[in-house]
């Protein structure tokens, strides 16, 4: 077996992290009261155990790459069942009861998956062996998707509420970005008050039309400045070039 010193340290750290996650999941499964929550924890724990055993086996024998488990698939989400907006969220505070309720367990599980996904990516970037890199990547994907599964459970229970932003504000922010390949076309063919090329109109003027108007105003301003400077040059008996006047080329000024 041959591993770099750095990746030996990273694999050691991720194995410790996986062991800690499995230990916590076993505790959560025992404490959970909701059967759906217990079933989800059990299923996720089985995946964590398989990934831990496979990575450990690979550090002893390269042939263990053949048994690499596929990452946990993203759960199906019924978009119409997702709950958006705040509905009288209950105030919360840390407690010293010594026991977990289901909300605490689901929150702890979600936090653990998020932290583990980040840990897999950060540590996997330092790994040299290609099979180990794939194991780290699969681990990150698994935690990413298991975090989403946990969120879906919490969202349906009303314990993970999703704040929203005003629809007009969201569109104004997101639609301010232009597609790279269509910028020139948008500048030339902008039309006020219409939806073109997927860009919405705001305040009676489309994004394309507003952009074209700004470009035209700059052109007119530059032309007026050039004409004024040319007049001054003529009165002084100088050529425009002698005054270092900017020359128009296409849509841009050459300084």
PDB file of C-alpha atoms in Angstrom:
ATOM      1  CA  UNK A   1       0.000   0.000   0.000  1.00  0.00           C
ATOM      2  CA  UNK A   2       1.264   3.444  -0.864  1.00  0.00           C
ATOM      3  CA  UNK A   3      -0.389   6.663   0.304  1.00  0.00           C
ATOM      4  CA  UNK A   4       0.931  10.187   0.645  1.00  0.00           C
ATOM      5  CA  UNK A   5       1.439  11.526   4.151  1.00  0.00           C
ATOM      6  CA  UNK A   6      -1.176  14.240   3.662  1.00  0.00           C
ATOM      7  CA  UNK A   7      -3.905  11.913   2.451  1.00  0.00           C
ATOM      8  CA  UNK A   8      -3.188   9.458   5.284  1.00  0.00           C
ATOM      9  CA  UNK A   9      -4.008  12.283   7.691  1.00  0.00           C
ATOM     10  CA  UNK A  10      -7.161  13.252   5.763  1.00  0.00           C
ATOM     11  CA  UNK A  11      -8.436   9.657   5.599  1.00  0.00           C
ATOM     12  CA  UNK A  12      -7.767   9.239   9.320  1.00  0.00           C
ATOM     13  CA  UNK A  13      -9.761  12.400  10.044  1.00  0.00           C
ATOM     14  CA  UNK A  14     -12.711  11.438   7.832  1.00  0.00           C
ATOM     15  CA  UNK A  15     -12.870   7.935   9.337  1.00  0.00           C
ATOM     16  CA  UNK A  16     -13.023   9.506  12.801  1.00  0.00           C
ATOM     17  CA  UNK A  17     -15.739  11.871  11.609  1.00  0.00           C
ATOM     18  CA  UNK A  18     -17.751   8.994  10.126  1.00  0.00           C
ATOM     19  CA  UNK A  19     -17.395   6.974  13.326  1.00  0.00           C
ATOM     20  CA  UNK A  20     -18.646   9.913  15.374  1.00  0.00           C
ATOM     21  CA  UNK A  21     -21.611  10.396  13.015  1.00  0.00           C
ATOM     22  CA  UNK A  22     -22.570   6.718  13.265  1.00  0.00           C
ATOM     23  CA  UNK A  23     -22.371   6.822  17.061  1.00  0.00           C
ATOM     24  CA  UNK A  24     -24.658   9.845  17.152  1.00  0.00           C
ATOM     25  CA  UNK A  25     -27.120   8.279  14.716  1.00  0.00           C
ATOM     26  CA  UNK A  26     -27.372   5.192  16.912  1.00  0.00           C
ATOM     27  CA  UNK A  27     -28.230   7.434  19.865  1.00  0.00           C
ATOM     28  CA  UNK A  28     -30.769   9.430  17.848  1.00  0.00           C
ATOM     29  CA  UNK A  29     -32.488   6.247  16.657  1.00  0.00           C
ATOM     30  CA  UNK A  30     -32.998   5.111  20.231  1.00  0.00           C
ATOM     31  CA  UNK A  31     -34.284   8.488  21.422  1.00  0.00           C
ATOM     32  CA  UNK A  32     -36.608   9.302  18.491  1.00  0.00           C
ATOM     33  CA  UNK A  33     -40.329   8.862  19.079  1.00  0.00           C
ATOM     34  CA  UNK A  34     -41.632   9.370  15.534  1.00  0.00           C
ATOM     35  CA  UNK A  35     -41.485   6.140  13.531  1.00  0.00           C
ATOM     36  CA  UNK A  36     -40.824   7.963  10.245  1.00  0.00           C
ATOM     37  CA  UNK A  37     -37.886   9.745  11.850  1.00  0.00           C
ATOM     38  CA  UNK A  38     -36.508   6.498  13.273  1.00  0.00           C
ATOM     39  CA  UNK A  39     -36.790   4.787   9.886  1.00  0.00           C
ATOM     40  CA  UNK A  40     -34.973   7.651   8.158  1.00  0.00           C
ATOM     41  CA  UNK A  41     -32.170   7.616  10.719  1.00  0.00           C
ATOM     42  CA  UNK A  42     -31.771   3.851  10.378  1.00  0.00           C
ATOM     43  CA  UNK A  43     -31.572   4.065   6.585  1.00  0.00           C
ATOM     44  CA  UNK A  44     -29.043   6.892   6.691  1.00  0.00           C
ATOM     45  CA  UNK A  45     -26.974   5.101   9.337  1.00  0.00           C
ATOM     46  CA  UNK A  46     -26.764   1.980   7.168  1.00  0.00           C
ATOM     47  CA  UNK A  47     -25.287   4.101   4.353  1.00  0.00           C
ATOM     48  CA  UNK A  48     -22.771   5.685   6.726  1.00  0.00           C
ATOM     49  CA  UNK A  49     -21.665   2.251   8.012  1.00  0.00           C
ATOM     50  CA  UNK A  50     -21.230   0.911   4.461  1.00  0.00           C
ATOM     51  CA  UNK A  51     -19.131   3.942   3.446  1.00  0.00           C
ATOM     52  CA  UNK A  52     -17.013   3.698   6.609  1.00  0.00           C
ATOM     53  CA  UNK A  53     -16.363  -0.037   6.150  1.00  0.00           C
ATOM     54  CA  UNK A  54     -15.525   0.389   2.457  1.00  0.00           C
ATOM     55  CA  UNK A  55     -13.010   3.205   3.021  1.00  0.00           C
ATOM     56  CA  UNK A  56     -11.428   1.305   5.897  1.00  0.00           C
ATOM     57  CA  UNK A  57     -11.142  -1.862   3.785  1.00  0.00           C
ATOM     58  CA  UNK A  58      -9.514   0.083   0.942  1.00  0.00           C
ATOM     59  CA  UNK A  59      -6.754   1.293   3.238  1.00  0.00           C
ATOM     60  CA  UNK A  60      -5.881  -2.393   3.825  1.00  0.00           C
ATOM     61  CA  UNK A  61      -6.470  -3.798   0.339  1.00  0.00           C
ATOM     62  CA  UNK A  62      -6.797  -1.973  -2.990  1.00  0.00           C
ATOM     63  CA  UNK A  63      -9.216  -4.628  -4.250  1.00  0.00           C
ATOM     64  CA  UNK A  64     -11.885  -3.149  -1.938  1.00  0.00           C
ATOM     65  CA  UNK A  65     -12.488  -0.504  -4.610  1.00  0.00           C
ATOM     66  CA  UNK A  66     -14.787  -3.021  -6.283  1.00  0.00           C
ATOM     67  CA  UNK A  67     -17.242  -2.801  -3.396  1.00  0.00           C
ATOM     68  CA  UNK A  68     -17.548   0.985  -3.361  1.00  0.00           C
ATOM     69  CA  UNK A  69     -21.202   1.852  -2.572  1.00  0.00           C
ATOM     70  CA  UNK A  70     -23.023   4.326  -4.770  1.00  0.00           C
ATOM     71  CA  UNK A  71     -23.851   7.654  -3.134  1.00  0.00           C
ATOM     72  CA  UNK A  72     -27.218   8.186  -1.488  1.00  0.00           C
ATOM     73  CA  UNK A  73     -29.667   9.327  -4.179  1.00  0.00           C
ATOM     74  CA  UNK A  74     -31.442  12.652  -3.915  1.00  0.00           C
ATOM     75  CA  UNK A  75     -34.903  12.000  -2.460  1.00  0.00           C
ATOM     76  CA  UNK A  76     -37.956  12.723  -4.559  1.00  0.00           C
ATOM     77  CA  UNK A  77     -39.511  16.019  -3.536  1.00  0.00           C
ATOM     78  CA  UNK A  78     -43.088  16.920  -4.362  1.00  0.00           C
ATOM     79  CA  UNK A  79     -42.695  20.639  -4.988  1.00  0.00           C
ATOM     80  CA  UNK A  80     -46.363  21.215  -4.262  1.00  0.00           C
ATOM     81  CA  UNK A  81     -45.950  19.724  -0.797  1.00  0.00           C
ATOM     82  CA  UNK A  82     -43.035  21.973   0.152  1.00  0.00           C
ATOM     83  CA  UNK A  83     -44.136  24.614   2.620  1.00  0.00           C
ATOM     84  CA  UNK A  84     -42.855  28.148   2.077  1.00  0.00           C
ATOM     85  CA  UNK A  85     -43.265  31.082   4.428  1.00  0.00           C
ATOM     86  CA  UNK A  86     -43.294  31.468   8.196  1.00  0.00           C
ATOM     87  CA  UNK A  87     -46.334  30.150  10.062  1.00  0.00           C
ATOM     88  CA  UNK A  88     -46.120  31.305  13.665  1.00  0.00           C
ATOM     89  CA  UNK A  89     -42.722  29.703  14.361  1.00  0.00           C
ATOM     90  CA  UNK A  90     -42.311  28.668  17.969  1.00  0.00           C
ATOM     91  CA  UNK A  91     -39.577  30.426  19.956  1.00  0.00           C
ATOM     92  CA  UNK A  92     -36.679  28.158  20.870  1.00  0.00           C
ATOM     93  CA  UNK A  93     -33.797  28.235  23.329  1.00  0.00           C
ATOM     94  CA  UNK A  94     -31.078  25.819  24.494  1.00  0.00           C
ATOM     95  CA  UNK A  95     -32.222  23.316  27.100  1.00  0.00           C
ATOM     96  CA  UNK A  96     -30.487  21.279  29.782  1.00  0.00           C
ATOM     97  CA  UNK A  97     -33.024  18.485  30.063  1.00  0.00           C
ATOM     98  CA  UNK A  98     -30.558  15.714  29.235  1.00  0.00           C
ATOM     99  CA  UNK A  99     -32.947  14.187  26.687  1.00  0.00           C
ATOM    100  CA  UNK A 100     -33.670  14.895  23.031  1.00  0.00           C
ATOM    101  CA  UNK A 101     -37.105  15.405  21.555  1.00  0.00           C
ATOM    102  CA  UNK A 102     -37.754  14.691  17.869  1.00  0.00           C
ATOM    103  CA  UNK A 103     -37.204  18.302  16.800  1.00  0.00           C
ATOM    104  CA  UNK A 104     -33.811  18.375  18.525  1.00  0.00           C
ATOM    105  CA  UNK A 105     -32.854  15.062  16.940  1.00  0.00           C
ATOM    106  CA  UNK A 106     -33.826  16.112  13.404  1.00  0.00           C
ATOM    107  CA  UNK A 107     -32.014  19.441  13.823  1.00  0.00           C
ATOM    108  CA  UNK A 108     -28.868  17.721  15.097  1.00  0.00           C
ATOM    109  CA  UNK A 109     -29.006  15.216  12.244  1.00  0.00           C
ATOM    110  CA  UNK A 110     -29.384  17.970   9.635  1.00  0.00           C
ATOM    111  CA  UNK A 111     -26.490  19.928  11.117  1.00  0.00           C
ATOM    112  CA  UNK A 112     -24.306  16.807  11.160  1.00  0.00           C
ATOM    113  CA  UNK A 113     -24.981  16.070   7.472  1.00  0.00           C
ATOM    114  CA  UNK A 114     -24.201  19.649   6.436  1.00  0.00           C
ATOM    115  CA  UNK A 115     -20.943  19.629   8.381  1.00  0.00           C
ATOM    116  CA  UNK A 116     -19.979  16.213   7.007  1.00  0.00           C
ATOM    117  CA  UNK A 117     -20.619  17.263   3.398  1.00  0.00           C
ATOM    118  CA  UNK A 118     -18.294  20.240   3.838  1.00  0.00           C
ATOM    119  CA  UNK A 119     -15.702  18.082   5.597  1.00  0.00           C
ATOM    120  CA  UNK A 120     -15.674  15.500   2.767  1.00  0.00           C
ATOM    121  CA  UNK A 121     -15.106  18.173   0.114  1.00  0.00           C
ATOM    122  CA  UNK A 122     -12.395  20.067   1.992  1.00  0.00           C
ATOM    123  CA  UNK A 123     -10.433  16.968   2.931  1.00  0.00           C
ATOM    124  CA  UNK A 124     -10.995  15.178  -0.375  1.00  0.00           C
ATOM    125  CA  UNK A 125      -9.312  18.041  -2.237  1.00  0.00           C
ATOM    126  CA  UNK A 126      -6.043  17.079  -0.545  1.00  0.00           C
ATOM    127  CA  UNK A 127      -6.225  13.385  -1.496  1.00  0.00           C
ATOM    128  CA  UNK A 128      -3.985  11.963  -4.240  1.00  0.00           C
ATOM    129  CA  UNK A 129      -5.337   8.439  -4.759  1.00  0.00           C
ATOM    130  CA  UNK A 130      -8.164   8.540  -7.373  1.00  0.00           C
ATOM    131  CA  UNK A 131     -10.272   5.854  -5.670  1.00  0.00           C
ATOM    132  CA  UNK A 132     -10.076   7.639  -2.337  1.00  0.00           C
ATOM    133  CA  UNK A 133     -11.014  10.897  -4.055  1.00  0.00           C
ATOM    134  CA  UNK A 134     -14.128   9.196  -5.435  1.00  0.00           C
ATOM    135  CA  UNK A 135     -14.968   7.887  -1.967  1.00  0.00           C
ATOM    136  CA  UNK A 136     -14.711  11.394  -0.571  1.00  0.00           C
ATOM    137  CA  UNK A 137     -16.879  12.751  -3.384  1.00  0.00           C
ATOM    138  CA  UNK A 138     -19.492  10.029  -2.884  1.00  0.00           C
ATOM    139  CA  UNK A 139     -19.488  10.816   0.829  1.00  0.00           C
ATOM    140  CA  UNK A 140     -20.113  14.501   0.135  1.00  0.00           C
ATOM    141  CA  UNK A 141     -22.993  13.681  -2.242  1.00  0.00           C
ATOM    142  CA  UNK A 142     -24.475  11.260   0.285  1.00  0.00           C
ATOM    143  CA  UNK A 143     -24.428  13.844   3.081  1.00  0.00           C
ATOM    144  CA  UNK A 144     -25.758  16.501   0.705  1.00  0.00           C
ATOM    145  CA  UNK A 145     -28.761  14.357  -0.188  1.00  0.00           C
ATOM    146  CA  UNK A 146     -29.350  13.035   3.314  1.00  0.00           C
ATOM    147  CA  UNK A 147     -29.401  16.619   4.571  1.00  0.00           C
ATOM    148  CA  UNK A 148     -32.118  17.330   2.017  1.00  0.00           C
ATOM    149  CA  UNK A 149     -34.082  14.260   3.094  1.00  0.00           C
ATOM    150  CA  UNK A 150     -33.881  15.458   6.698  1.00  0.00           C
ATOM    151  CA  UNK A 151     -35.001  18.938   5.670  1.00  0.00           C
ATOM    152  CA  UNK A 152     -38.019  17.511   3.821  1.00  0.00           C
ATOM    153  CA  UNK A 153     -39.073  15.641   6.962  1.00  0.00           C
ATOM    154  CA  UNK A 154     -38.684  18.756   9.109  1.00  0.00           C
ATOM    155  CA  UNK A 155     -40.491  20.937   6.588  1.00  0.00           C
ATOM    156  CA  UNK A 156     -43.512  18.643   6.589  1.00  0.00           C
ATOM    157  CA  UNK A 157     -43.485  18.646  10.392  1.00  0.00           C
ATOM    158  CA  UNK A 158     -43.416  22.451  10.419  1.00  0.00           C
ATOM    159  CA  UNK A 159     -40.122  22.587  12.311  1.00  0.00           C
ATOM    160  CA  UNK A 160     -38.071  23.877   9.346  1.00  0.00           C
ATOM    161  CA  UNK A 161     -39.911  26.864   7.930  1.00  0.00           C
ATOM    162  CA  UNK A 162     -38.599  28.590   4.800  1.00  0.00           C
ATOM    163  CA  UNK A 163     -38.672  32.402   4.807  1.00  0.00           C
ATOM    164  CA  UNK A 164     -39.624  33.984   1.482  1.00  0.00           C
ATOM    165  CA  UNK A 165     -38.772  37.194  -0.364  1.00  0.00           C
ATOM    166  CA  UNK A 166     -41.228  39.371  -2.284  1.00  0.00           C
ATOM    167  CA  UNK A 167     -41.681  37.971  -5.806  1.00  0.00           C
ATOM    168  CA  UNK A 168     -40.961  41.297  -7.529  1.00  0.00           C
ATOM    169  CA  UNK A 169     -37.781  41.782  -5.465  1.00  0.00           C
ATOM    170  CA  UNK A 170     -36.582  38.266  -6.309  1.00  0.00           C
ATOM    171  CA  UNK A 171     -37.197  38.774 -10.031  1.00  0.00           C
ATOM    172  CA  UNK A 172     -35.541  42.195 -10.016  1.00  0.00           C
ATOM    173  CA  UNK A 173     -32.406  40.745  -8.433  1.00  0.00           C
ATOM    174  CA  UNK A 174     -32.159  37.558 -10.494  1.00  0.00           C
ATOM    175  CA  UNK A 175     -33.173  39.034 -13.859  1.00  0.00           C
ATOM    176  CA  UNK A 176     -30.502  41.745 -13.615  1.00  0.00           C
ATOM    177  CA  UNK A 177     -28.005  39.119 -14.847  1.00  0.00           C
ATOM    178  CA  UNK A 178     -27.702  38.854 -18.628  1.00  0.00           C
ATOM    179  CA  UNK A 179     -26.876  35.740 -20.643  1.00  0.00           C
ATOM    180  CA  UNK A 180     -23.334  36.013 -21.995  1.00  0.00           C
ATOM    181  CA  UNK A 181     -24.129  34.978 -25.581  1.00  0.00           C
ATOM    182  CA  UNK A 182     -27.104  37.304 -26.048  1.00  0.00           C
ATOM    183  CA  UNK A 183     -25.781  40.627 -24.762  1.00  0.00           C
ATOM    184  CA  UNK A 184     -25.138  42.162 -28.187  1.00  0.00           C
ATOM    185  CA  UNK A 185     -28.524  41.084 -29.493  1.00  0.00           C
ATOM    186  CA  UNK A 186     -30.274  42.501 -26.443  1.00  0.00           C
ATOM    187  CA  UNK A 187     -28.558  45.858 -26.802  1.00  0.00           C
ATOM    188  CA  UNK A 188     -29.592  46.171 -30.454  1.00  0.00           C
ATOM    189  CA  UNK A 189     -33.115  44.764 -30.288  1.00  0.00           C
ATOM    190  CA  UNK A 190     -34.415  45.918 -26.884  1.00  0.00           C
ATOM    191  CA  UNK A 191     -38.142  46.752 -26.940  1.00  0.00           C
ATOM    192  CA  UNK A 192     -39.864  48.698 -24.175  1.00  0.00           C
ATOM    193  CA  UNK A 193     -42.711  47.096 -22.265  1.00  0.00           C
ATOM    194  CA  UNK A 194     -42.368  43.621 -23.813  1.00  0.00           C
ATOM    195  CA  UNK A 195     -40.985  40.238 -22.765  1.00  0.00           C
ATOM    196  CA  UNK A 196     -38.168  39.336 -25.154  1.00  0.00           C
ATOM    197  CA  UNK A 197     -35.489  36.639 -24.955  1.00  0.00           C
ATOM    198  CA  UNK A 198     -36.715  35.668 -21.525  1.00  0.00           C
ATOM    199  CA  UNK A 199     -36.130  39.156 -20.001  1.00  0.00           C
ATOM    200  CA  UNK A 200     -39.107  40.692 -18.143  1.00  0.00           C
ATOM    201  CA  UNK A 201     -40.268  44.301 -18.361  1.00  0.00           C
ATOM    202  CA  UNK A 202     -40.288  46.456 -15.244  1.00  0.00           C
ATOM    203  CA  UNK A 203     -41.970  49.843 -14.920  1.00  0.00           C
ATOM    204  CA  UNK A 204     -43.170  49.742 -18.522  1.00  0.00           C
ATOM    205  CA  UNK A 205     -39.692  49.290 -19.977  1.00  0.00           C
ATOM    206  CA  UNK A 206     -37.913  46.055 -20.796  1.00  0.00           C
ATOM    207  CA  UNK A 207     -34.411  45.312 -19.592  1.00  0.00           C
ATOM    208  CA  UNK A 208     -33.205  45.305 -23.210  1.00  0.00           C
ATOM    209  CA  UNK A 209     -34.866  48.599 -24.061  1.00  0.00           C
ATOM    210  CA  UNK A 210     -33.484  50.243 -20.935  1.00  0.00           C
ATOM    211  CA  UNK A 211     -29.999  49.051 -21.788  1.00  0.00           C
ATOM    212  CA  UNK A 212     -30.271  50.307 -25.368  1.00  0.00           C
ATOM    213  CA  UNK A 213     -31.488  53.660 -24.096  1.00  0.00           C
ATOM    214  CA  UNK A 214     -28.494  54.000 -21.805  1.00  0.00           C
ATOM    215  CA  UNK A 215     -26.133  53.135 -24.649  1.00  0.00           C
ATOM    216  CA  UNK A 216     -27.805  55.687 -26.927  1.00  0.00           C
ATOM    217  CA  UNK A 217     -27.552  58.407 -24.292  1.00  0.00           C
ATOM    218  CA  UNK A 218     -23.842  57.743 -23.935  1.00  0.00           C
ATOM    219  CA  UNK A 219     -23.397  57.854 -27.715  1.00  0.00           C
ATOM    220  CA  UNK A 220     -25.229  61.174 -27.985  1.00  0.00           C
ATOM    221  CA  UNK A 221     -23.238  62.635 -25.119  1.00  0.00           C
ATOM    222  CA  UNK A 222     -19.937  61.539 -26.666  1.00  0.00           C
ATOM    223  CA  UNK A 223     -20.896  62.893 -30.092  1.00  0.00           C
ATOM    224  CA  UNK A 224     -21.905  66.247 -28.617  1.00  0.00           C
ATOM    225  CA  UNK A 225     -18.624  66.475 -26.729  1.00  0.00           C
ATOM    226  CA  UNK A 226     -16.675  65.602 -29.893  1.00  0.00           C
ATOM    227  CA  UNK A 227     -18.509  68.227 -31.917  1.00  0.00           C
ATOM    228  CA  UNK A 228     -17.847  70.878 -29.285  1.00  0.00           C
ATOM    229  CA  UNK A 229     -14.164  70.083 -29.132  1.00  0.00           C
ATOM    230  CA  UNK A 230     -13.938  70.097 -32.926  1.00  0.00           C
ATOM    231  CA  UNK A 231     -15.406  73.600 -32.953  1.00  0.00           C
ATOM    232  CA  UNK A 232     -12.888  74.786 -30.426  1.00  0.00           C
ATOM    233  CA  UNK A 233     -10.100  73.232 -32.464  1.00  0.00           C
ATOM    234  CA  UNK A 234     -11.287  75.010 -35.631  1.00  0.00           C
ATOM    235  CA  UNK A 235     -11.306  78.397 -33.885  1.00  0.00           C
ATOM    236  CA  UNK A 236      -7.800  77.790 -32.607  1.00  0.00           C
ATOM    237  CA  UNK A 237      -6.545  76.569 -35.992  1.00  0.00           C
ATOM    238  CA  UNK A 238      -5.791  73.097 -34.689  1.00  0.00           C
ATOM    239  CA  UNK A 239      -6.847  69.680 -35.934  1.00  0.00           C
ATOM    240  CA  UNK A 240      -8.942  67.457 -33.678  1.00  0.00           C
ATOM    241  CA  UNK A 241      -6.048  65.040 -33.303  1.00  0.00           C
ATOM    242  CA  UNK A 242      -3.833  67.842 -32.044  1.00  0.00           C
ATOM    243  CA  UNK A 243      -6.209  68.254 -29.107  1.00  0.00           C
ATOM    244  CA  UNK A 244      -6.068  64.518 -28.339  1.00  0.00           C
ATOM    245  CA  UNK A 245      -9.766  64.233 -29.083  1.00  0.00           C
ATOM    246  CA  UNK A 246     -11.219  60.743 -28.614  1.00  0.00           C
ATOM    247  CA  UNK A 247     -12.230  59.135 -31.895  1.00  0.00           C
ATOM    248  CA  UNK A 248     -15.404  57.085 -32.277  1.00  0.00           C
ATOM    249  CA  UNK A 249     -14.914  53.495 -33.425  1.00  0.00           C
ATOM    250  CA  UNK A 250     -18.066  51.391 -33.463  1.00  0.00           C
ATOM    251  CA  UNK A 251     -19.727  51.708 -30.046  1.00  0.00           C
ATOM    252  CA  UNK A 252     -16.575  52.558 -28.082  1.00  0.00           C
ATOM    253  CA  UNK A 253     -14.312  55.559 -27.648  1.00  0.00           C
ATOM    254  CA  UNK A 254     -10.585  54.997 -28.273  1.00  0.00           C
ATOM    255  CA  UNK A 255      -8.627  57.054 -25.781  1.00  0.00           C
TER     256      UNK A 255
END
